[in-house]
Short mmCIF file of C-alpha atoms in Angstrom, two decimals:
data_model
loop_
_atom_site.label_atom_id
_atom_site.label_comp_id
_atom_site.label_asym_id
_atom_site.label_seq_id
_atom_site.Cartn_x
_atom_site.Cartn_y
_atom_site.Cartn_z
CA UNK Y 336 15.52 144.66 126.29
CA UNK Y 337 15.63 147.15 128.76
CA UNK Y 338 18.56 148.87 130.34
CA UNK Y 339 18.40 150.05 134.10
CA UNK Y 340 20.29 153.14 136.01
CA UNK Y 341 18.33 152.30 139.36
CA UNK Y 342 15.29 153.00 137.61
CA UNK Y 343 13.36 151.21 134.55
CA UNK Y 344 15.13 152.82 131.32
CA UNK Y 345 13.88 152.93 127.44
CA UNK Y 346 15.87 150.30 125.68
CA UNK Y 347 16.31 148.43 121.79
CA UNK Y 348 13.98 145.85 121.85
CA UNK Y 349 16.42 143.68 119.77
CA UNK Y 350 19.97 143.77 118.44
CA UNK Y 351 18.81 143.99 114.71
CA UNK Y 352 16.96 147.50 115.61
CA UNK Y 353 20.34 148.81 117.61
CA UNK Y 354 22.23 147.79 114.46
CA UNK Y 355 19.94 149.80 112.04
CA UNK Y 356 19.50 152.48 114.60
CA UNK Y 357 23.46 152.89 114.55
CA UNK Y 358 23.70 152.42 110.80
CA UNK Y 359 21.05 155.15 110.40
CA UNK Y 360 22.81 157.22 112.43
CA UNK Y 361 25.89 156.87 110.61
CA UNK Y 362 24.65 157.33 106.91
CA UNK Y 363 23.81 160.10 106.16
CA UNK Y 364 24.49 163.17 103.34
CA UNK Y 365 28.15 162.63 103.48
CA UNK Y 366 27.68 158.95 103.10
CA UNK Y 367 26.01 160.23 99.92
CA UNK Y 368 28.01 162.97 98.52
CA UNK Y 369 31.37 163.32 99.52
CA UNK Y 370 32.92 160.45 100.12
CA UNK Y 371 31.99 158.92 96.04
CA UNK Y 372 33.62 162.59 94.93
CA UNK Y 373 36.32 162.53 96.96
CA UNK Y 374 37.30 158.51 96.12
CA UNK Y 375 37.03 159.49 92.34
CA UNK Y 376 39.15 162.72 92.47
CA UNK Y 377 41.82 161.48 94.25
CA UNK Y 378 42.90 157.94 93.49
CA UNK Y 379 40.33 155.91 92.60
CA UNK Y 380 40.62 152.20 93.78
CA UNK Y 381 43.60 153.59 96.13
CA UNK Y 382 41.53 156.03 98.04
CA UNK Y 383 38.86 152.84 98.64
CA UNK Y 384 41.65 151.23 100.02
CA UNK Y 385 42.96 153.45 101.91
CA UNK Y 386 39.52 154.67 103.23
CA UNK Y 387 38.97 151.01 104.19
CA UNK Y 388 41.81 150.61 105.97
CA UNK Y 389 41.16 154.12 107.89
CA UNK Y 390 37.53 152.71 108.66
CA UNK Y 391 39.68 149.71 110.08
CA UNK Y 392 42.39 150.97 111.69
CA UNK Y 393 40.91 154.07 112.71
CA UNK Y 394 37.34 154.53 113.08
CA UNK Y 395 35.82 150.96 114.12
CA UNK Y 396 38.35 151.25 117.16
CA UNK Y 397 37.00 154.81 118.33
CA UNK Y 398 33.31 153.58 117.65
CA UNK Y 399 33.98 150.31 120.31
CA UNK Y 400 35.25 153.13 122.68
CA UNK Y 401 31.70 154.82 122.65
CA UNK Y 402 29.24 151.76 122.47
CA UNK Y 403 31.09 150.03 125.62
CA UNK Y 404 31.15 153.32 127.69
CA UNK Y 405 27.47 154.23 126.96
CA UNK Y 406 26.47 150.29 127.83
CA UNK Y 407 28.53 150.32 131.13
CA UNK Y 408 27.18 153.40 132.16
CA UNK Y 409 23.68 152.70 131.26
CA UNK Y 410 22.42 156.19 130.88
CA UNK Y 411 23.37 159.56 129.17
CA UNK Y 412 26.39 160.20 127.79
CA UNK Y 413 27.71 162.34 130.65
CA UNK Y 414 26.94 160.23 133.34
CA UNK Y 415 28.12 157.14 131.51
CA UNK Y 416 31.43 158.85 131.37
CA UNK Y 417 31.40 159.76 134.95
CA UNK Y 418 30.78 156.20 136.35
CA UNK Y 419 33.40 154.40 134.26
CA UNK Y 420 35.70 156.84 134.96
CA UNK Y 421 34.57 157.16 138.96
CA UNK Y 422 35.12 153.32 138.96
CA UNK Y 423 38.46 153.39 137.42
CA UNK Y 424 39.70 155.93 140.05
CA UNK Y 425 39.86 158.36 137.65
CA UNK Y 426 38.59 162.11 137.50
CA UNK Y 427 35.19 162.46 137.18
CA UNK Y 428 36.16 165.77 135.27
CA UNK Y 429 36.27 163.10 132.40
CA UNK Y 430 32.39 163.84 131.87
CA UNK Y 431 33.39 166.79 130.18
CA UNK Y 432 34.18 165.18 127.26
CA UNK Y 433 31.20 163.64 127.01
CA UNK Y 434 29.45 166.94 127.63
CA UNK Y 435 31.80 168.41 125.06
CA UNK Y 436 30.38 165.34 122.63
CA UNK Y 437 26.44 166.48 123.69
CA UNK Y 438 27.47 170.07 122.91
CA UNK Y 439 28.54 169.19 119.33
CA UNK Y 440 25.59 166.78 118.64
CA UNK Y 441 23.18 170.09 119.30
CA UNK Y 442 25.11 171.96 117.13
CA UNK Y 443 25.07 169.89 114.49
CA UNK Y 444 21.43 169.16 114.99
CA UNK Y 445 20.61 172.57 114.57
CA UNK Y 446 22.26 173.05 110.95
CA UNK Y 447 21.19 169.40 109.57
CA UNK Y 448 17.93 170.08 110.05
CA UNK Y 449 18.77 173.08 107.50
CA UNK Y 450 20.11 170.51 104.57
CA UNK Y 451 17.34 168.22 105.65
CA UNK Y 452 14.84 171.18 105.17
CA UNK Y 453 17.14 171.45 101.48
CA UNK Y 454 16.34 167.51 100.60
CA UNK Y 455 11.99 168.55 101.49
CA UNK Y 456 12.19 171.22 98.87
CA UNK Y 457 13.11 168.59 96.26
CA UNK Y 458 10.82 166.14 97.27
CA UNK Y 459 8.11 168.46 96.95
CA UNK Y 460 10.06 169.82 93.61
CA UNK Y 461 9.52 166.29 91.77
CA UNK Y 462 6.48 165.30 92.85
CA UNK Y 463 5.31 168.30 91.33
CA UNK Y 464 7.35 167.91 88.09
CA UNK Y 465 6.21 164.34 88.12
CA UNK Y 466 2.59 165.46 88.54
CA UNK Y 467 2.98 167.66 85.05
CA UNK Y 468 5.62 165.63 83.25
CA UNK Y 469 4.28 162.20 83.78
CA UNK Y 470 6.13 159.16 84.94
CA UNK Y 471 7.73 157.85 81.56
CA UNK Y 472 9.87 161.20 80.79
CA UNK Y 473 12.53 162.93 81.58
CA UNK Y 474 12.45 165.43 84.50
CA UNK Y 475 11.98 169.47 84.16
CA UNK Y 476 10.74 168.75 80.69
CA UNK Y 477 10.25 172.28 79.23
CA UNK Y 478 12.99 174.16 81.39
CA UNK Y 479 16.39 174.94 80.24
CA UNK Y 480 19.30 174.13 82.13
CA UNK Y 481 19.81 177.42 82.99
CA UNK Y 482 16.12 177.34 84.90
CA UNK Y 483 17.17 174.02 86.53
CA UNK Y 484 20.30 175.52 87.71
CA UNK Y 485 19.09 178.47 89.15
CA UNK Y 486 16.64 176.21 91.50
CA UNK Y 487 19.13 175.70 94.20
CA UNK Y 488 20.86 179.24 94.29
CA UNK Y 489 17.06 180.57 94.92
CA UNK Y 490 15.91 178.42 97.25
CA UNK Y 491 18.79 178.81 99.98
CA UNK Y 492 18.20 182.34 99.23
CA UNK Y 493 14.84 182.38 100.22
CA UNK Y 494 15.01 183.26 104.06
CA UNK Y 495 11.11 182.29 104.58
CA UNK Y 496 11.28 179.47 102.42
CA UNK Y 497 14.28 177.50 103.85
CA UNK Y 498 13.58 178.16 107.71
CA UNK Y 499 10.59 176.98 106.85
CA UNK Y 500 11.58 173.58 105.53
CA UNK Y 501 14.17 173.64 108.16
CA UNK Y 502 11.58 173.96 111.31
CA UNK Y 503 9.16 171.07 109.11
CA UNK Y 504 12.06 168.82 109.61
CA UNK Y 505 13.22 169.70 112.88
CA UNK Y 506 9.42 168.80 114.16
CA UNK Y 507 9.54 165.50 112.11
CA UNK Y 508 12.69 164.53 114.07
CA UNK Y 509 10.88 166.31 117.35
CA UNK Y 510 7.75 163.67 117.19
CA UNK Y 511 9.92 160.24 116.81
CA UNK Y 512 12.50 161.47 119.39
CA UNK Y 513 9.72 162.40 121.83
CA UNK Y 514 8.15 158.60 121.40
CA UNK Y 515 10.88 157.51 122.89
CA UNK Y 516 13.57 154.78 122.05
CA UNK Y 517 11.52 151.22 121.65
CA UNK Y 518 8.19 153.82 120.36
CA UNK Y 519 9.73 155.99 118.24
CA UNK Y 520 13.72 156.19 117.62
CA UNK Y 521 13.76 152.11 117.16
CA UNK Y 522 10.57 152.30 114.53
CA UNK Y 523 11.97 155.14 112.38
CA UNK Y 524 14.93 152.78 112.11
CA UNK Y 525 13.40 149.60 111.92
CA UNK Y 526 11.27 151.18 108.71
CA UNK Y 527 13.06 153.59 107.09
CA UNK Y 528 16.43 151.60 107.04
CA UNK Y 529 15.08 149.15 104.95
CA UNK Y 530 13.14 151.14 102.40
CA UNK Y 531 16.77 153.19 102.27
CA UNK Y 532 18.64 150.02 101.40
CA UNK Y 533 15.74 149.26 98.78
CA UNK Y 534 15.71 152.34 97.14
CA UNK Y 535 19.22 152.86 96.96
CA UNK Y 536 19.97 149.18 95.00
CA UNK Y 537 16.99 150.09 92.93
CA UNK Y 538 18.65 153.13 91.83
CA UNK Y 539 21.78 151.86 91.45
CA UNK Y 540 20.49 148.63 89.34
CA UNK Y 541 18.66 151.59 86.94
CA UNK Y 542 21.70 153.72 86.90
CA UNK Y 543 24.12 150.55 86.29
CA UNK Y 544 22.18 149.16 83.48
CA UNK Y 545 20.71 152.10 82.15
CA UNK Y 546 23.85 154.84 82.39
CA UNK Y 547 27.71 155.35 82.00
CA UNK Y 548 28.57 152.18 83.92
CA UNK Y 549 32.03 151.17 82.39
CA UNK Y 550 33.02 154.88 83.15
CA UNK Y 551 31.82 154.86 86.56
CA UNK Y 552 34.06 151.93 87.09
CA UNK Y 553 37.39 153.74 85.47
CA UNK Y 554 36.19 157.15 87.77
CA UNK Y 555 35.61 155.08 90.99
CA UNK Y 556 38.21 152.21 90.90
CA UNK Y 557 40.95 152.90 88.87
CA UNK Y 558 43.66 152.22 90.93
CA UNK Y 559 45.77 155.79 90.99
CA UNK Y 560 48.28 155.35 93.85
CA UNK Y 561 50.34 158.62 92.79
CA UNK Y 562 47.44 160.82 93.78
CA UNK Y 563 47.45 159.68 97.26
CA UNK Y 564 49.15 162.69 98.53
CA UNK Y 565 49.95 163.44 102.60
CA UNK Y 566 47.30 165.81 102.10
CA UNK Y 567 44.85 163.45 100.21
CA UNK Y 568 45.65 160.32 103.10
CA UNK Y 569 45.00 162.97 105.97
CA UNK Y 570 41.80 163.83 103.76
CA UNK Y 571 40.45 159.80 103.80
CA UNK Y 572 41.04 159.43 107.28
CA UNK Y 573 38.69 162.28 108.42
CA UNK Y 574 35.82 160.93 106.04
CA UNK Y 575 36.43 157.67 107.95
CA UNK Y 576 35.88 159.83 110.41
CA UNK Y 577 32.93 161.84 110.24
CA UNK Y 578 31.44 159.19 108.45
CA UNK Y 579 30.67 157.26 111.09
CA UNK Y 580 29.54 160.15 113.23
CA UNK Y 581 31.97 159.82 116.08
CA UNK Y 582 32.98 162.64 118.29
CA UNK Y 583 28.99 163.50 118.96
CA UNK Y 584 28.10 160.82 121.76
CA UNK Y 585 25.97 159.67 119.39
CA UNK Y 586 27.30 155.92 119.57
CA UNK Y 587 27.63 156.20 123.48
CA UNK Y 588 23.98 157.30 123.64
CA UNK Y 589 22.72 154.80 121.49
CA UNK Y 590 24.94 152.33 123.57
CA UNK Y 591 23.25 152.79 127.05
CA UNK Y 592 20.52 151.18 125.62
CA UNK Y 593 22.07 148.30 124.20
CA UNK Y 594 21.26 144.51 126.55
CA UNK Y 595 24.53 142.72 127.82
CA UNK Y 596 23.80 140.50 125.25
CA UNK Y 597 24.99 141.60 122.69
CA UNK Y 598 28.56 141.64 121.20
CA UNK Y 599 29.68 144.95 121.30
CA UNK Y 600 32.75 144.23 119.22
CA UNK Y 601 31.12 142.32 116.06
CA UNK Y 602 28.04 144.42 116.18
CA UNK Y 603 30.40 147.70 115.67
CA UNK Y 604 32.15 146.06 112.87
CA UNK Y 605 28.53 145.30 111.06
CA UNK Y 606 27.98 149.55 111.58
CA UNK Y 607 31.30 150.32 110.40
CA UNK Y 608 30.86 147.70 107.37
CA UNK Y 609 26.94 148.91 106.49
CA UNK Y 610 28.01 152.80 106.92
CA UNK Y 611 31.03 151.62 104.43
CA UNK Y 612 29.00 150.29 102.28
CA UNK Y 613 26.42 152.65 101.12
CA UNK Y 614 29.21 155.13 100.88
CA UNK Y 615 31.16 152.71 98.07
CA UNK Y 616 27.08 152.03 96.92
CA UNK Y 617 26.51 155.77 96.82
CA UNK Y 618 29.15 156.16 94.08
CA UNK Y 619 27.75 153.24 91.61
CA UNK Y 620 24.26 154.69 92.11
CA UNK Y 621 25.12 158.73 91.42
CA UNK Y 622 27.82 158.85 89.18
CA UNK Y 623 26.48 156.44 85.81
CA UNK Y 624 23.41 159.04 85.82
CA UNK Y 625 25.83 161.98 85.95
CA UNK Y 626 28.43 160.16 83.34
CA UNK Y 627 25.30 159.25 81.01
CA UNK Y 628 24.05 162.82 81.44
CA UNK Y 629 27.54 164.46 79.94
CA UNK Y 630 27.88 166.15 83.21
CA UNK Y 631 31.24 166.71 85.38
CA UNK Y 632 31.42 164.50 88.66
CA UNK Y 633 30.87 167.50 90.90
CA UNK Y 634 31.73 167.45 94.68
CA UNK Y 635 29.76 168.11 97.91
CA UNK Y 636 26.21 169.43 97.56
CA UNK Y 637 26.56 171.05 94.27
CA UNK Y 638 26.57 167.28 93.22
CA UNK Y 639 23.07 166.56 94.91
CA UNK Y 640 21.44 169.52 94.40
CA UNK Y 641 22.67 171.23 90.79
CA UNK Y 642 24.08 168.37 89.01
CA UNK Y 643 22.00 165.51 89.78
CA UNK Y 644 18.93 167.62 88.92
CA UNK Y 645 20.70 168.45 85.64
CA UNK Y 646 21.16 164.74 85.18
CA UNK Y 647 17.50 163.80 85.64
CA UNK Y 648 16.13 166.08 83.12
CA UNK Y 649 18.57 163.66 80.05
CA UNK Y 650 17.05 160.19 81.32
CA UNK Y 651 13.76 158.20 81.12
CA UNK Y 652 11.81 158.09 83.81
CA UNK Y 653 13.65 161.32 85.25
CA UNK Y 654 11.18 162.54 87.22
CA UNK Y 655 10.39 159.63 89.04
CA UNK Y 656 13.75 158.81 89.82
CA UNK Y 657 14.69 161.64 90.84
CA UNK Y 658 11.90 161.85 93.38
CA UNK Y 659 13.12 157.73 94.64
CA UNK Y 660 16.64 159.16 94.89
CA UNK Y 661 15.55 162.48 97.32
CA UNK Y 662 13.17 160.23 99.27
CA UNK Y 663 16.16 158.39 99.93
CA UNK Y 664 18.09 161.39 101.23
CA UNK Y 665 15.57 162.20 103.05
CA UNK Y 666 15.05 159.38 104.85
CA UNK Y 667 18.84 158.98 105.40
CA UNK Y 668 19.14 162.77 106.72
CA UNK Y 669 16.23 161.66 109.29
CA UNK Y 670 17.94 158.93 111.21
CA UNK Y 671 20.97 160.88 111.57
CA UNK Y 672 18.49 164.60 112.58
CA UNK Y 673 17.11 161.69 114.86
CA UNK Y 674 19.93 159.96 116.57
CA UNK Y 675 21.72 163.98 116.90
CA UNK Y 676 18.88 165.15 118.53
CA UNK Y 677 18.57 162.01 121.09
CA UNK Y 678 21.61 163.12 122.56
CA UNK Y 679 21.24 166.48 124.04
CA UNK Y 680 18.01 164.76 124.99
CA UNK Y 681 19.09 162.27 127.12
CA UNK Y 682 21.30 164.52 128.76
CA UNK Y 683 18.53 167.12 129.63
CA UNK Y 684 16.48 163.98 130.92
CA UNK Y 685 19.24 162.66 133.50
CA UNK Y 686 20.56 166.06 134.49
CA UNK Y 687 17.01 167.99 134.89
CA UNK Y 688 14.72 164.85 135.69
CA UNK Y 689 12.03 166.60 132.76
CA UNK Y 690 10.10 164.11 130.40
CA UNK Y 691 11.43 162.67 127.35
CA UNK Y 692 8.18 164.72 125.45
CA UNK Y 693 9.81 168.20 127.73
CA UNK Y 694 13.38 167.21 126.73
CA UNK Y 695 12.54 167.10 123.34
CA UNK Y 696 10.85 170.23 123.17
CA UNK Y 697 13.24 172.20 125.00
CA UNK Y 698 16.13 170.68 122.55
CA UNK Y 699 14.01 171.68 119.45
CA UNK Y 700 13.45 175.00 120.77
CA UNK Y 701 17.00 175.64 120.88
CA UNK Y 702 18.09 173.87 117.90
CA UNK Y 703 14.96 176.08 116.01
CA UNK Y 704 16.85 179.44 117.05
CA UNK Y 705 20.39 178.19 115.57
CA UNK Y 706 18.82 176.52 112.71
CA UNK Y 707 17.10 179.56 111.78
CA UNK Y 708 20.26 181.81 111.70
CA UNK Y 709 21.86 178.70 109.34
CA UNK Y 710 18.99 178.65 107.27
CA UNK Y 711 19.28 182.97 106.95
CA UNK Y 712 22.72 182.79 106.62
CA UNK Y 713 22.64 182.17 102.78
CA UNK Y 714 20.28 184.60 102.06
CA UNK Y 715 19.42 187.67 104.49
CA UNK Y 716 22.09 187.28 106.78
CA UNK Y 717 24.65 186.23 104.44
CA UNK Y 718 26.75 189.29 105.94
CA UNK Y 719 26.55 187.59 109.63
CA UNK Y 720 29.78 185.90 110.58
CA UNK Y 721 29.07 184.88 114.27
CA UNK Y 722 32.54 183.42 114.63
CA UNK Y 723 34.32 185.87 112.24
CA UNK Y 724 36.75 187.35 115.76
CA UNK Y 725 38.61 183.63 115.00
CA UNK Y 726 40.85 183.63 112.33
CA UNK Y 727 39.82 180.34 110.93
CA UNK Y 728 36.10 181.06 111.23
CA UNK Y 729 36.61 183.92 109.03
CA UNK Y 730 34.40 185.37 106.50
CA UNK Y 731 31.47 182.11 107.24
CA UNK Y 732 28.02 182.35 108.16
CA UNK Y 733 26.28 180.70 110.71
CA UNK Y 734 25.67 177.62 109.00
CA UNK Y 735 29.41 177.50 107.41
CA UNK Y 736 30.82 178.43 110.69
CA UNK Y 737 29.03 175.99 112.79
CA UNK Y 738 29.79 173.42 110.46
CA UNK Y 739 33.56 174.14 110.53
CA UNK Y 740 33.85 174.49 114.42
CA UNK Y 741 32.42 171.08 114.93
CA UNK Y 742 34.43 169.25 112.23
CA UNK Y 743 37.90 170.92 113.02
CA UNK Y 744 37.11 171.71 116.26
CA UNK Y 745 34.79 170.06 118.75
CA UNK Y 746 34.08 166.44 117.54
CA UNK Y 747 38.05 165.64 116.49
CA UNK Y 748 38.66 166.65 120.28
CA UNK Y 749 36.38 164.39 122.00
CA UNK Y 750 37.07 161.53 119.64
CA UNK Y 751 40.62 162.01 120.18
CA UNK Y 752 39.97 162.40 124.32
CA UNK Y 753 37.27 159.28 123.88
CA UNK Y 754 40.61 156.95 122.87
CA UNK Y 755 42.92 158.52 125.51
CA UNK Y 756 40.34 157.86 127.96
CA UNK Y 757 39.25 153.85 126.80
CA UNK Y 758 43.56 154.16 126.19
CA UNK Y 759 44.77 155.20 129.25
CA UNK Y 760 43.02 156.26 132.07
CA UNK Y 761 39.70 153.47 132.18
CA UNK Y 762 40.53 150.42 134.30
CA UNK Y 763 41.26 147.74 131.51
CA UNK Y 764 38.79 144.83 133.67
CA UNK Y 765 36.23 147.34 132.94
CA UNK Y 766 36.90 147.74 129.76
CA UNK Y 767 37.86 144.09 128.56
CA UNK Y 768 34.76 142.92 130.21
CA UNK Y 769 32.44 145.12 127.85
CA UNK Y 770 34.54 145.12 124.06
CA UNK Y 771 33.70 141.66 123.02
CA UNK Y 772 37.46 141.17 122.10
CA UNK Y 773 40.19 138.02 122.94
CA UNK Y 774 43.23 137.19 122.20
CA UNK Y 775 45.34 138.97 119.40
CA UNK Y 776 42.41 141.15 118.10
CA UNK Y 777 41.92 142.09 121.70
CA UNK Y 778 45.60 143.18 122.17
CA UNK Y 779 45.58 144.86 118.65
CA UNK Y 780 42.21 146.85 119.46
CA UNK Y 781 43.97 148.27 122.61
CA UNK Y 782 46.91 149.13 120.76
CA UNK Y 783 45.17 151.17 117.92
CA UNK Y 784 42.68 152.53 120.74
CA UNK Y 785 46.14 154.15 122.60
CA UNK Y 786 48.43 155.01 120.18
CA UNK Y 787 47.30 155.14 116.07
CA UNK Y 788 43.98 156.86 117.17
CA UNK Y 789 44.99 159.67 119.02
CA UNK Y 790 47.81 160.21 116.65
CA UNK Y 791 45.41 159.98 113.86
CA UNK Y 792 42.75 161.88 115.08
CA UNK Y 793 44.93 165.11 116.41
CA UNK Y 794 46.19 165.20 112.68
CA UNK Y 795 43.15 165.87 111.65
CA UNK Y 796 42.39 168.65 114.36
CA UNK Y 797 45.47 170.27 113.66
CA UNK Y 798 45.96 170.01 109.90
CA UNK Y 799 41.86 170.81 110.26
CA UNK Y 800 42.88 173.92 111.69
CA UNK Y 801 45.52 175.12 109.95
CA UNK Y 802 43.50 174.72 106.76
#
C-alpha cells in the first residue's frame, strides 16, 4: 500500500502493521508507570472508569482528527494540514499547528531518548547480575538494599555514562527511521509489538500466580468513588491524554501513509483499546511483584527504576525477570523514540526535498545536542534551568523543563487547535468522507470533536499551567 503526493510515497504495507505501528507509538513508559500508580492512588475501579470513559469521550475523538487529516493530505504533517484546510477555504496559516505538533515531537524525541538510554543501563545491569547470580535466584544476590537503591541516583548522575546510553538509543531509533516506513518503521513494529505483548502476559501470568495477587486486585479495582476529586478527574483525563500521544503529529504522520482502505474510525478505536489495555495490563503485571516484595506502590519512575529493582532481589528467578520486564521497556520506549522521531522527519523531507537517510541524520543531530543537556541535567548541569525566566519553568533542568513545556504547554495546544480545526473550520464533506463514521456515532463524534474536546483539553492547559 502506497500513498501518493504527485510522487510515489513510502506507505504500511498492510493495516495490521499501521495498527501496531500506532499502538507502538502510543505505549510507551507512561503506559507502564503512571497510569497503574495513579489508578491505585486515587480511586481504584473509579479512576478505570473514569479513565475509560476519558479514552472514550475524549481521546479516541482527537486521535480520528489526526489519522483522517494525515490520510487526506497524504504527506507530512504540515502540508497535510495545509491542503485540507486550503480545500475547505480556510487559512492555510492552519499549518502552524501542525508545525507546532512537529516542534513538540522533536522535543520530546530529544529527552526520551534520555529515559530510553535509563531502560539500556538496566538491561545491561541484569544481564550482568544474571551472568553471576544464575537464572534460578533472586536478583542482586549479595547487595543490600541500600546498594540496590543507590543504582539509579548514580547512574543519572553520571554525565558520561547517561549521554552515553542516551546517544546508543538515539542511533538505534536513527537506523530504523532512516529504512524508511515499509523497511524499517513497519518491521520494528511488526516484531517488537508482538514480543512486547508476549513478554508482558508472561510477566503478568508469573507475577499473578506467583505474587500479591488478591492485593493487587483491592489496590487496582476497589471501587473508591470519594477519591475522585475535580483535581483527580482533571488528572485522568490528561493520562487519556498523553497516553495516546496526541498533540505530537504523531497519528497524522503515521496517517499519510495509511491506503483508503482502511477504516479510519474502527482502526482508531483498536489503538485507543490496545494503548488502554497494556496500561490496565501494566498494573496486574508490576504491582503483585511489588505487593509480594513488602514494598510501597511507588509512582512515576521511582517505581521502575528503585522499587521494582528492590522487588526483584525477594523473588525466584529475579534476575531473569527482571531482565524480561526491562527488555520490555525497552522495546516499548523504541516504537514510541521511533514514531517521535518520524515526524520532524517527514517534515524536513517535504519542506527541504533531502533523503529520508539526510532527514534522519539531521533530526538526530539536533535531538543529540538537546538530549545531551537532558541527560547532564541530573548530574553536571543540575544548576542549568534553560527555562527558569518563566515562572512555571522554575527551578527545572533541561530534561524537567522540556518535559513540562510540552505536556502543559505545546501538545495540549495543538490537540486542543487539532479539534477546533476537524470542529469548525474543515469542510464537513471532507471530513465525513475520511472518519469512517454514520449515523448517530457519526453525529456524536462531531459533537465531542467541537465542543467536550476543546473544553476538555484547555482544562488541562490551563489547570496544567497554573500547577
Amino acid at each position: 500500500m502506497v500513498a501518493s503526493s504527485g510522487t510515489a510515497r513510502d506507505g504500511w504495507s498492510s493495516r495490521t502493521a499501521f495498527i501496531l505501528a500506532a499502538i507502538g507509538s502510543a505505549v510507551g513508559l507512561g503506559n507502564l508507570v503512571r497510569f497503574p500508580a495513579e489508578a491505585g492512588a486515587n480511586g481504584g475501579g473509579a479512576f478505570v472508569l473514569f479513565y475509560i470513559l476519558c479514552i472514550v469521550l475524549i481521546g479516541l475523538p482527537v486521535l480520528l482528527c489526526e489519522t483522517l487529516i494525515g490520510r487526506h493530505g497524504q504527506a507530512a504533517a504540515p502540508e497535510s494540514y495545509r491542503k485540507l484546510a486550503m480545500e475547505s477555504g480556510a487559512s492555510r496559516a492552519w499549518e502552524m499547528v501542525a508545525s507546532l505538533g512537529v516542534f513538540s515531537a522533536f522535543l520530546v524525541l530529544s529527552f526520551y531518548c534520555v529515559l530510553g538510554g535509563w531502560v539500556l543501563y538496566y538491561i545491561g545491569t541484569f544481564v550482568a547480575d544474571l551472568v553471576a547470580t544464575g537464572v534460578t535466584g533472586p536478583a542482586f544476590d549479595g547487595l543490600s538494599y541500600e546498594e540496590v537503591d543507590a543504582l539509579f541516583p548514580a547512574m543519572i548522575g553520571n554525565g558520561t555514562a547517561t549521554s552515553l546510553l542516551d546517544l546508543v538509543f538515539l542511533a538505534v531509533t536513527l537506523v530504523f527511521v532512516s529504512r524508511g516506513v515499509s523497511g524499517g518503521i513497519e518491521k520494528v513494529a511488526v516484531y517488537l509489538m508482538p514480543t512486547f505483548f508476549v513478554l508482558l502476559l508472561g510477566i503478568t501470568i508469573y507475577g499473578l500466580f506467583g505474587g500479591a495477587m488478591e492485593q493487587t486486585f483491592a489496590y487496582l479495582f476497589s471501587f473508591e468513588p470519594e477519591k475522585l476529586t475535580p483535581e483527580i478527574m482533571l488528572a485522568a483525563v490528561g493520562q487519556a491524554f498523553f497516553s495516546l500521544s496526541l498533540g505530537v503529529a504523531g497519528m497524522v504522520t503515521y496517517g499519510a501513509y495509511v491506503g483508503r482502505d482502511v477504516n479510519l474510525a474502527g482502526t482508531s478505536a483498536i489503538i485507543a483499546g490496545a494503548d488502554t489495555a497494556v496500561a490496565l495490563i501494566a498494573g496486574l503485571c508490576i504491582f503483585p511483584i511489588v505487593f509480594a516484595a513488602g514494598l510501597a506502590p511507588n509512582g512515576g519512575f521511582g517505581l521502575m527504576f528503585q522499587t521494582l529493582p528492590h522487588a526483584f532481589q525477594e523473588i525466584p528467578f529475579g534476575s531473569l525477570i527482571g531482565l524480561a520486564f526491562f527488555v520490555m521497556v525497552g522495546f516499548a520506549a523504541l516504537t514510541s523514540s521511533v514514531a517521535l522521531m518520524e515526524v520532524p522527519t517527514a517534515w524536513v523531507i517535504d519542506r527541504f526535498g533531502l533523503r529520508r537517510g539526510a532527514a534522519a541524520g539531521l533530526v538526530t543531530l539536533g535531538a543529540a545536542v538537546l538530549g545531551v543537556l537532558s541527560a547532564l541535567s541530573t548530574g553536571a548541569l543540575s544548576g542549568f534551568h534553560p527555562l527558569g525566566f518563566i515562572p512555571i519553568f522554575e527551578g527545572l533542568g533541561t530534561l524537567d523543563a522540556l518535559d513540562a513545556l510540552t505536556s502543559k504547554l505545546t501538545m495540549p495546544i495543538g490537540a486542543l487547535l487539532t479539534s477546533i480545526f476537524i470542529g469548525w473550520i474543515a469542510d464537513r464533506r471532507l471530513v465525513d468522507s475520511e472518519n469512517g463514521l454514520s449515523g448517530g456515532l457519526h453525529l456524536f463524534w462531531r459533537f465531542l470533536v467541537r465542543f467536550a474536546c476543546p473544553l476538555a483539553l484547555g482544562a488541562i492547559m490551563v489547570f496544567g499551567l497554573m500547577g
